[in-house]
Short mmCIF file of C-alpha atoms in Angstrom, two decimals:
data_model
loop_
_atom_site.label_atom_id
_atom_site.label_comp_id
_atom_site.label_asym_id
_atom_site.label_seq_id
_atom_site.Cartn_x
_atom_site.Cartn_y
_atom_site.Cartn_z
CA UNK A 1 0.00 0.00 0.00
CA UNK A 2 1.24 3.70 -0.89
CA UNK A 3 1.76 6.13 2.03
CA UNK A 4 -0.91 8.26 0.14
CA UNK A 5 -3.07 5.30 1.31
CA UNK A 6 -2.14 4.69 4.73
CA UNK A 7 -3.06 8.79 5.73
CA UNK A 8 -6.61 8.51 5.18
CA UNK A 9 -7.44 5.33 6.65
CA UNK A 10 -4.97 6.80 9.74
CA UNK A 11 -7.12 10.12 9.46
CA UNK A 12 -10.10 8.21 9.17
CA UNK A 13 -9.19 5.81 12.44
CA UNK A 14 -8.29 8.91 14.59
CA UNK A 15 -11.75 10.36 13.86
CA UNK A 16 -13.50 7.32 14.64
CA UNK A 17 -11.53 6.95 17.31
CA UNK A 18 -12.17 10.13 18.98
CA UNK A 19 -15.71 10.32 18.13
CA UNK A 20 -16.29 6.83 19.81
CA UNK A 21 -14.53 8.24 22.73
CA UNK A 22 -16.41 11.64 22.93
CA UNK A 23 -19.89 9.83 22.37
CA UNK A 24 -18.71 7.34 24.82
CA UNK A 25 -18.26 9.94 27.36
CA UNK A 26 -21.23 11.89 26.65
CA UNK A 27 -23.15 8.26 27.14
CA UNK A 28 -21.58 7.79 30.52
CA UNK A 29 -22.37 11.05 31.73
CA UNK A 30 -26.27 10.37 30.34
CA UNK A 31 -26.74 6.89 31.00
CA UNK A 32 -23.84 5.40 33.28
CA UNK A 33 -21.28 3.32 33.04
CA UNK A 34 -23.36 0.42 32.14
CA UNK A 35 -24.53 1.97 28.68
CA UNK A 36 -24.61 -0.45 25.63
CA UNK A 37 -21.76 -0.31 23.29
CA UNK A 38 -24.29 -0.80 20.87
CA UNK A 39 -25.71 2.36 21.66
CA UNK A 40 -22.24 4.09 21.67
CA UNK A 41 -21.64 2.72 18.16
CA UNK A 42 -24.91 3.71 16.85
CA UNK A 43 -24.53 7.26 18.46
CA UNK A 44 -21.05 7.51 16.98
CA UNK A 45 -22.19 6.35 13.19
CA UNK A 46 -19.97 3.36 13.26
CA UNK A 47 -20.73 -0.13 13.25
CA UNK A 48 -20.00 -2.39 15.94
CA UNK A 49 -17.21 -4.34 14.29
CA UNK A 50 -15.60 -0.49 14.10
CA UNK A 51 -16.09 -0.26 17.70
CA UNK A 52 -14.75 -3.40 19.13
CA UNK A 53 -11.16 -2.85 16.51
CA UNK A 54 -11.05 0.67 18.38
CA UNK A 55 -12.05 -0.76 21.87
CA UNK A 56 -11.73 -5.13 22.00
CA UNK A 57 -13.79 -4.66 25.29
CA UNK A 58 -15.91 -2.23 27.57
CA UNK A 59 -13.12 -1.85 30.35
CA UNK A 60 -10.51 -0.68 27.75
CA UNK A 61 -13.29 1.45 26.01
CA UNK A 62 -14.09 3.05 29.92
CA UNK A 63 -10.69 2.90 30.80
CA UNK A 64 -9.99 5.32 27.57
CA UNK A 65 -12.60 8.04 28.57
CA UNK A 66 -11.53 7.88 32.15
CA UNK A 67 -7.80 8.70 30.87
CA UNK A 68 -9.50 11.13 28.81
CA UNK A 69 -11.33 13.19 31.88
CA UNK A 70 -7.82 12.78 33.75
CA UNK A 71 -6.17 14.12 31.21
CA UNK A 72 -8.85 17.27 31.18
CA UNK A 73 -8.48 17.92 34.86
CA UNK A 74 -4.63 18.55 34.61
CA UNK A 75 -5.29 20.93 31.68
CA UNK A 76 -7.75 22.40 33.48
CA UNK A 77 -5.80 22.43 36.87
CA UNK A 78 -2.99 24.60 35.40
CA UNK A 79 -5.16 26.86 33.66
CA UNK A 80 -6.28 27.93 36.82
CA UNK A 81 -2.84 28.52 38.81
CA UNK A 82 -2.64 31.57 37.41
CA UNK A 83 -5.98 32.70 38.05
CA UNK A 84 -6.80 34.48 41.81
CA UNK A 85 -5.82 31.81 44.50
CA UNK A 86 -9.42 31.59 45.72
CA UNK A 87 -11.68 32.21 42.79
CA UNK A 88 -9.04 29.25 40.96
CA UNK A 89 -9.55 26.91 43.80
CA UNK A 90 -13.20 27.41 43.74
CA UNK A 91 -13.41 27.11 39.98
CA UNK A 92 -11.29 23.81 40.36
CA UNK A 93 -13.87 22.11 43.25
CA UNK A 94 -16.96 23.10 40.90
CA UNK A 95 -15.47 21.97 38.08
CA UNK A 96 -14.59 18.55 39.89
CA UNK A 97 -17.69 18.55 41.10
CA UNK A 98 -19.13 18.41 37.49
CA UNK A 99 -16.61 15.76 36.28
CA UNK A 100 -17.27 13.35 39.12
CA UNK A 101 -21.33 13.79 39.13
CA UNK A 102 -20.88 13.35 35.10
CA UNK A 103 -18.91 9.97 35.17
CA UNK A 104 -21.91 8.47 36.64
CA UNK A 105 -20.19 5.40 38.11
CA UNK A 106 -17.58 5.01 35.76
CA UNK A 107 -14.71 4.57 38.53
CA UNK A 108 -16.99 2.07 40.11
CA UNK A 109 -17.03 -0.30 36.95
CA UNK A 110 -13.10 0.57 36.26
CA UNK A 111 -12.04 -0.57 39.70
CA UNK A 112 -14.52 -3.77 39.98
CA UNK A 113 -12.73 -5.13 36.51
CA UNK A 114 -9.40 -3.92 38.05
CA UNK A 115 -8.26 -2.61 41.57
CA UNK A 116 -5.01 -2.25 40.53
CA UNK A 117 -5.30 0.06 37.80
CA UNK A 118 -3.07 3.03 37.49
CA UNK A 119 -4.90 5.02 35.26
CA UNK A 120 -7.36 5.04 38.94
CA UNK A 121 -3.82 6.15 40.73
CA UNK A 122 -2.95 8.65 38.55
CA UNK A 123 -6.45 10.73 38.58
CA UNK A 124 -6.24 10.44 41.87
CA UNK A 125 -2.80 12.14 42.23
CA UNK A 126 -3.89 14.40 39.57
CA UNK A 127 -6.76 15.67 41.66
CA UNK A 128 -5.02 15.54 44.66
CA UNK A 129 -1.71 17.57 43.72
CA UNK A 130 -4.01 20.33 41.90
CA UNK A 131 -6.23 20.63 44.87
CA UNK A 132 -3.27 21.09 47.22
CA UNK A 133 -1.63 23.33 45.09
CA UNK A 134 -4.53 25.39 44.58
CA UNK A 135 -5.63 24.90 48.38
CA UNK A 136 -2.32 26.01 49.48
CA UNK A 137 -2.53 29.53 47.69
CA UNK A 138 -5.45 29.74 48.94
CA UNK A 139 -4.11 29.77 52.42
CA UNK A 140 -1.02 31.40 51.61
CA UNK A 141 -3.66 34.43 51.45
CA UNK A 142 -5.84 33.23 53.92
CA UNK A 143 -9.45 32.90 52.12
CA UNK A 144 -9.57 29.20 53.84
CA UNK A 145 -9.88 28.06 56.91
CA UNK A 146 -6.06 26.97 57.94
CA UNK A 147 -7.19 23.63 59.54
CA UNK A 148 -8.86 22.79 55.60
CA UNK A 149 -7.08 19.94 54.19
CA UNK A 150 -7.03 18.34 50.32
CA UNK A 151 -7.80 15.42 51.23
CA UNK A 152 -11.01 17.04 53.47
CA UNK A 153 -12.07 18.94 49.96
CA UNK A 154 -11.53 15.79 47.92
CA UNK A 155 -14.11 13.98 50.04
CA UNK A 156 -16.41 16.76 50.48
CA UNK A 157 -16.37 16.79 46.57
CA UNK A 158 -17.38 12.84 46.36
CA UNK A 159 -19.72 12.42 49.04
CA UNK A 160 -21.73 15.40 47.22
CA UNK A 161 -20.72 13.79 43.44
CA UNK A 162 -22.53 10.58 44.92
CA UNK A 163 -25.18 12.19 46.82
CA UNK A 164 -26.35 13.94 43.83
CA UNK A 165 -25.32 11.50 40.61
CA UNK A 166 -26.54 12.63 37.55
CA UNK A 167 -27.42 15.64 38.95
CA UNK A 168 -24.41 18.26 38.37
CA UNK A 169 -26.11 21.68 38.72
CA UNK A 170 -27.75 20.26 42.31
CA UNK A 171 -23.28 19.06 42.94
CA UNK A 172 -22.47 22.51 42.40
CA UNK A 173 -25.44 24.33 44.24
CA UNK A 174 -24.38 21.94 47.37
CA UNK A 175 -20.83 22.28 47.14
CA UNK A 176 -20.82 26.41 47.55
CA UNK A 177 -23.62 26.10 50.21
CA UNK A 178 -20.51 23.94 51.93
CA UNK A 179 -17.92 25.22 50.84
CA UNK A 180 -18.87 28.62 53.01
CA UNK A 181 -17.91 26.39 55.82
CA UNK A 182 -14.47 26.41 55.00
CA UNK A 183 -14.20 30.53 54.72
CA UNK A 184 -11.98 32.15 57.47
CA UNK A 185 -14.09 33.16 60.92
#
């Protein structure tokens, strides 16, 4: 085959590829984690045969849009360290807020499949670094309580995420009402 071949079946693969991961996530964020990769195929305009060459099961296919989130948050993370300390870490818990009430158990089914999983570790250290860097500028100029640790917003952040699944703009209503609770007295 000619290399004038080879680009748009490539071109053609990527596309699929990222559509079948965008409609994938959309679907997760709708439906669950549980939704049919039937109905991911169907909403991406491919076939199922398309799907399962791009994805040979529904852990790798959930496993990819996880990754994919991860890889949003750290974007998004240092976007926002150079924005005002407490308006950034702010932004950063309500945007959380929205990823985690949007991947409507999707760490649930990754870490039932496989405990082990790094891609699980490294969203977790993603979050975790970006909410104490963001946390700790935030009491460098004293908008948060001192005593206010990460790992205290992190957990905040999922109790409400599973208290309101599928429900973001009721996460992110919740999460300022208690987040006043961690103002300076």
């Amino acid at each position: 085959m000619t290399e004038a071949h080879t680009r748009p079946q490539r071109s053609d693969w990527q596309r699929n590829h990222m559509r079948l991961v965008a409609v994938a996530a959309a679907l997760v964020a709708q439906d669950g984690a549980q939704v049919s990769l039937e109905k991911i195929a169907r909403e991406a305009g491919v076939g199922s045969a398309t799907l399962h060459r791009h994805f040979p099961s529904r852990h790798t296919m959930l496993e990819e849009v996880f990754q994919d989130s991860t890889a949003h948050l750290r974007r998004r993370a240092a976007e926002l360290a150079g924005e005002d300390p407490h308006a950034a870490l702010l932004t950063w818990l309500e945007e959380l807020m929205v990823a985690a009430a949007s991947t409507r158990g999707l760490a649930a089914a990754l870490d039932a499949a496989d405990s082990a999983a790094p891609y699980s570790q490294t969203c977790h250290s993603v979050v975790r670094e970006a909410t104490a860097d963001l946390l700790g500028r935030a009491h460098h100029l004293a908008t948060v309580r001192p005593d206010v640790s990460p790992d205290d917003l992190i957990a905040l952040v999922q109790a409400i995420a599973q208290a309101t699944e599928g429900d973001p703009p009721r996460a992110v209503r919740l999460l300022r009402l208690a987040l006043d609770g961690v103002r300076p007295r």
